[in-house]
Amino acid sequence: MNQKPYIVGVAGGSASGKTSFLKVLKKRMPEGSVSIVSQDNYYKPFDTQEKDENGEVNFDLPTAICRESFHRDLQALMAGNTVRVKEYTFNNSAKISGEIELAPAPVIVMEGLFIFHYNEIRSFLDLKVYIDAKEDIKLKRRILRDATERGYAENTVRYQWDQHVVPSYKKFLRPYRDNSDIIITNNVRFDKGLDVLISHLNTKI
């Protein structure tokens, strides 16, 4: 790659719709033009995670992520190298973890809860995109998602939401919202915001 890739950060609260948004974005962009790096695949091993006062693992902390590897892989992609990362399966024993190959591309999207909080990632971002949604909508989505994809009981999801998700959101994510370049509201649909972003990215490839 001769030209420096355009680096986009996409952040938003849990269940704000980041994954769905980016799936559609990648599908609508020219093939090979976008590489998406998800923070979710950089969680540290379960037995090294911090626990709350009740002994429950708290995955909603910046320290839950191996940020050194996350940063290293961004630099590798920027240098034109392909990287491989093991898919994180969120302790779902029924799901077999595979290897994800990330190829360099004109547009690199760094996606996750703490994209803006990690200084070493934020310093590389050419564009900061924030996906926003109402709290009650995000909670409903998370209950459905965690039951379907991760096999979590609703009471477990609500505990994590109240004790981990919301406090972390208020401390490590929400403060960066108003400094974002684009804020996309996703209470029902994100089509218009997506159109704006795609139009912009097509000028960068």
Coordinates of N, CA, C and O in Angstrom, one line a residue, residues 80-163:
G80 N 0.7 -2.1 5.9 CA 0.4 -3.0 4.8 C 0.5 -4.5 5.0 O 0.6 -5.2 4.0
N81 N 0.6 -4.9 6.3 CA 0.7 -6.3 6.6 C -0.6 -6.9 7.0 O -1.5 -6.2 7.6
T82 N -0.8 -8.2 6.7 CA -2.0 -8.9 7.1 C -1.8 -9.4 8.5 O -0.7 -9.8 8.9
V83 N -2.8 -9.3 9.3 CA -2.7 -9.9 10.7 C -3.8 -10.9 10.9 O -4.8 -10.9 10.2
R84 N -3.6 -11.8 11.9 CA -4.5 -12.8 12.2 C -4.8 -12.7 13.7 O -3.9 -12.6 14.5
V85 N -6.1 -12.8 14.0 CA -6.5 -12.8 15.4 C -7.5 -13.8 15.7 O -8.4 -14.2 14.9
K86 N -7.5 -14.4 16.9 CA -8.4 -15.5 17.3 C -9.7 -14.8 17.7 O -9.8 -13.9 18.5
E87 N -10.8 -15.3 17.1 CA -12.1 -14.9 17.4 C -12.5 -15.1 18.9 O -12.3 -16.2 19.4
Y88 N -13.0 -14.1 19.6 CA -13.4 -14.3 21.0 C -14.9 -14.7 21.0 O -15.7 -14.1 20.4
T89 N -15.2 -15.8 21.8 CA -16.5 -16.4 21.7 C -17.3 -16.1 23.0 O -18.4 -16.7 23.2
F90 N -16.9 -15.2 23.8 CA -17.7 -14.7 25.0 C -18.1 -15.9 25.9 O -19.2 -16.0 26.3
N91 N -17.2 -16.8 26.1 CA -17.4 -17.9 27.0 C -18.5 -18.8 26.6 O -19.1 -19.5 27.4
N92 N -18.9 -18.8 25.3 CA -19.9 -19.7 24.8 C -19.3 -21.0 24.4 O -18.7 -21.1 23.3
S93 N -19.4 -22.0 25.2 CA -18.8 -23.3 25.0 C -19.3 -24.0 23.8 O -18.7 -24.9 23.2
A94 N -20.5 -23.6 23.3 CA -21.1 -24.2 22.1 C -20.5 -23.7 20.8 O -20.7 -24.3 19.8
K95 N -19.8 -22.6 20.9 CA -19.3 -21.9 19.7 C -17.8 -22.2 19.6 O -17.0 -22.0 20.6
I96 N -17.3 -22.7 18.5 CA -15.9 -22.9 18.2 C -15.2 -21.7 17.8 O -15.7 -21.0 16.8
S97 N -14.2 -21.3 18.5 CA -13.4 -20.1 18.1 C -12.6 -20.3 16.9 O -11.8 -21.3 16.8
G98 N -12.7 -19.4 15.9 CA -11.9 -19.5 14.7 C -10.9 -18.4 14.6 O -10.8 -17.6 15.5
E99 N -10.1 -18.4 13.6 CA -9.1 -17.4 13.3 C -9.6 -16.4 12.3 O -10.1 -16.8 11.3
I100 N -9.5 -15.1 12.6 CA -9.9 -14.1 11.7 C -8.7 -13.5 11.0 O -7.7 -13.1 11.7
E101 N -8.7 -13.4 9.7 CA -7.7 -12.8 9.0 C -8.1 -11.3 8.6 O -9.1 -11.1 8.0
L102 N -7.2 -10.4 8.9 CA -7.5 -9.0 8.7 C -6.5 -8.5 7.6 O -5.3 -8.5 7.9
A103 N -7.0 -8.1 6.5 CA -6.1 -7.7 5.4 C -6.0 -6.1 5.4 O -6.9 -5.4 5.8
P104 N -4.8 -5.6 5.0 CA -4.7 -4.1 4.9 C -5.7 -3.6 3.9 O -6.0 -4.3 2.9
A105 N -6.1 -2.4 4.0 CA -7.1 -1.8 3.1 C -7.0 -0.3 3.2 O -6.4 0.3 4.1
P106 N -7.5 0.4 2.2 CA -7.5 1.9 2.1 C -8.2 2.5 3.3 O -7.8 3.6 3.8
V107 N -9.2 1.8 3.9 CA -9.9 2.3 5.1 C -9.8 1.3 6.1 O -10.2 0.1 5.9
I108 N -9.3 1.6 7.3 CA -9.2 0.7 8.4 C -10.2 1.3 9.5 O -10.1 2.4 9.9
V109 N -11.1 0.4 10.0 CA -12.1 0.8 11.0 C -11.7 0.1 12.3 O -11.6 -1.1 12.4
M110 N -11.5 0.9 13.3 CA -11.2 0.4 14.7 C -12.5 0.5 15.4 O -13.0 1.6 15.6
E111 N -13.0 -0.6 15.9 CA -14.4 -0.6 16.5 C -14.4 -1.1 17.9 O -13.7 -2.2 18.2
G112 N -15.1 -0.5 18.8 CA -15.2 -1.0 20.1 C -15.6 0.0 21.2 O -15.7 1.2 20.9
L113 N -15.8 -0.4 22.4 CA -16.2 0.5 23.5 C -15.1 1.5 23.8 O -15.5 2.7 24.2
F114 N -13.9 1.2 23.8 CA -12.8 2.0 24.3 C -11.9 2.6 23.3 O -10.8 3.1 23.6
I115 N -12.4 2.7 22.0 CA -11.6 3.2 20.9 C -11.1 4.6 21.2 O -10.0 5.0 20.9
F116 N -12.0 5.4 21.7 CA -11.6 6.8 22.0 C -10.9 7.0 23.3 O -10.1 8.0 23.5
H117 N -11.1 6.1 24.2 CA -10.4 6.1 25.5 C -8.9 5.8 25.5 O -8.1 6.3 26.2
Y118 N -8.6 4.8 24.6 CA -7.2 4.4 24.4 C -6.4 5.5 23.6 O -6.6 5.6 22.4
N119 N -5.6 6.2 24.3 CA -4.9 7.3 23.6 C -4.1 6.9 22.4 O -4.0 7.6 21.4
E120 N -3.4 5.7 22.5 CA -2.6 5.2 21.5 C -3.4 4.9 20.2 O -2.8 4.8 19.1
I121 N -4.7 4.6 20.4 CA -5.6 4.3 19.2 C -6.1 5.6 18.7 O -6.1 5.9 17.5
R122 N -6.6 6.4 19.7 CA -7.3 7.7 19.3 C -6.3 8.6 18.5 O -6.8 9.3 17.6
S123 N -5.1 8.6 18.8 CA -4.1 9.5 18.1 C -4.0 9.2 16.7 O -3.5 10.0 15.9
F124 N -4.4 8.0 16.2 CA -4.3 7.6 14.8 C -5.5 7.9 14.0 O -5.5 7.8 12.8
L125 N -6.6 8.2 14.7 CA -7.9 8.3 14.1 C -8.0 9.5 13.2 O -7.8 10.7 13.7
D126 N -8.4 9.3 12.0 CA -8.7 10.5 11.1 C -10.2 10.9 11.2 O -10.5 12.0 10.9
L127 N -11.0 10.0 11.7 CA -12.5 10.3 11.8 C -13.0 9.5 13.0 O -12.8 8.3 13.1
K128 N -13.8 10.2 13.8 CA -14.4 9.5 15.0 C -15.9 9.5 14.8 O -16.5 10.6 14.7
V129 N -16.4 8.3 14.8 CA -17.9 8.1 14.7 C -18.5 7.5 15.9 O -17.9 6.5 16.4
Y130 N -19.6 8.1 16.4 CA -20.2 7.6 17.6 C -21.6 7.1 17.3 O -22.4 7.9 16.8
I131 N -21.9 5.9 17.6 CA -23.2 5.3 17.4 C -24.0 5.4 18.7 O -23.6 4.9 19.8
D132 N -25.1 6.1 18.7 CA -25.9 6.5 19.9 C -27.3 5.8 19.9 O -27.8 5.6 18.8
A133 N -27.8 5.5 21.0 CA -29.1 4.9 21.2 C -29.6 5.1 22.6 O -28.8 5.3 23.5
K134 N -30.9 5.1 22.8 CA -31.5 5.3 24.1 C -31.1 4.1 25.0 O -31.0 3.0 24.5
E135 N -31.0 4.4 26.3 CA -30.6 3.4 27.2 C -31.6 2.2 27.3 O -31.1 1.0 27.3
D136 N -32.9 2.4 27.3 CA -33.8 1.3 27.4 C -33.8 0.5 26.1 O -34.0 -0.8 26.2
I137 N -33.5 1.1 25.0 CA -33.4 0.3 23.7 C -32.2 -0.6 23.7 O -32.2 -1.7 23.4
K138 N -31.1 0.0 24.2 CA -29.8 -0.8 24.3 C -30.0 -2.0 25.2 O -29.5 -3.1 24.9
L139 N -30.7 -1.8 26.4 CA -30.8 -2.9 27.3 C -31.7 -4.0 26.7 O -31.3 -5.2 26.8
K140 N -32.8 -3.6 26.0 CA -33.6 -4.7 25.4 C -32.8 -5.4 24.4 O -32.9 -6.7 24.3
R141 N -32.0 -4.7 23.6 CA -31.2 -5.4 22.6 C -30.2 -6.3 23.2 O -29.9 -7.4 22.7
R142 N -29.6 -5.9 24.3 CA -28.6 -6.7 24.9 C -29.2 -8.0 25.6 O -28.5 -9.0 25.5
I143 N -30.3 -7.8 26.2 CA -31.0 -9.0 26.7 C -31.2 -10.0 25.6 O -31.0 -11.2 25.8
L144 N -31.7 -9.6 24.5 CA -32.0 -10.5 23.4 C -30.8 -11.1 22.8 O -30.7 -12.3 22.6
R145 N -29.8 -10.3 22.6 CA -28.5 -10.7 22.0 C -27.8 -11.7 22.9 O -27.3 -12.8 22.4
D146 N -27.7 -11.4 24.2 CA -26.9 -12.3 25.1 C -27.6 -13.6 25.4 O -27.0 -14.6 25.6
A147 N -28.9 -13.6 25.3 CA -29.7 -14.9 25.4 C -29.5 -15.7 24.1 O -29.2 -16.9 24.2
T148 N -29.5 -15.1 23.0 CA -29.5 -15.8 21.7 C -28.0 -16.2 21.4 O -27.8 -17.4 21.0
E149 N -27.1 -15.3 21.5 CA -25.7 -15.6 21.0 C -24.8 -16.2 22.1 O -23.8 -16.9 21.8
R150 N -25.1 -15.8 23.4 CA -24.2 -16.2 24.4 C -24.8 -17.1 25.5 O -24.1 -17.5 26.5
G151 N -26.1 -17.3 25.4 CA -26.7 -18.2 26.4 C -26.8 -17.7 27.8 O -26.9 -18.4 28.8
Y152 N -26.9 -16.3 27.9 CA -27.0 -15.7 29.3 C -28.4 -15.6 29.7 O -29.3 -15.2 28.9
A153 N -28.7 -15.8 31.0 CA -30.0 -15.6 31.5 C -30.3 -14.1 31.7 O -29.3 -13.4 31.9
E154 N -31.5 -13.7 31.7 CA -31.9 -12.3 31.7 C -31.4 -11.7 33.0 O -30.9 -10.5 33.0
N155 N -31.5 -12.4 34.1 CA -31.0 -11.8 35.4 C -29.5 -11.5 35.4 O -29.1 -10.5 36.0
T156 N -28.8 -12.4 34.7 CA -27.3 -12.2 34.6 C -27.1 -10.9 33.7 O -26.2 -10.1 34.1
V157 N -27.8 -10.8 32.6 CA -27.6 -9.6 31.8 C -27.9 -8.3 32.5 O -27.2 -7.4 32.4
R158 N -29.0 -8.3 33.2 CA -29.4 -7.1 34.0 C -28.4 -6.8 35.1 O -28.2 -5.6 35.3
Y159 N -27.9 -7.8 35.7 CA -26.8 -7.5 36.7 C -25.6 -6.9 36.1 O -25.1 -5.9 36.6
Q160 N -25.2 -7.5 35.0 CA -24.0 -6.9 34.3 C -24.3 -5.5 33.8 O -23.4 -4.6 33.9
W161 N -25.5 -5.3 33.3 CA -25.9 -3.9 32.8 C -25.8 -2.9 33.9 O -25.2 -1.8 33.8
D162 N -26.4 -3.2 35.1 CA -26.5 -2.2 36.2 C -25.1 -2.0 36.9 O -24.7 -0.9 37.2
Q163 N -24.4 -3.1 37.0 CA -23.1 -3.1 37.8 C -21.9 -2.8 37.0 O -20.9 -2.2 37.5

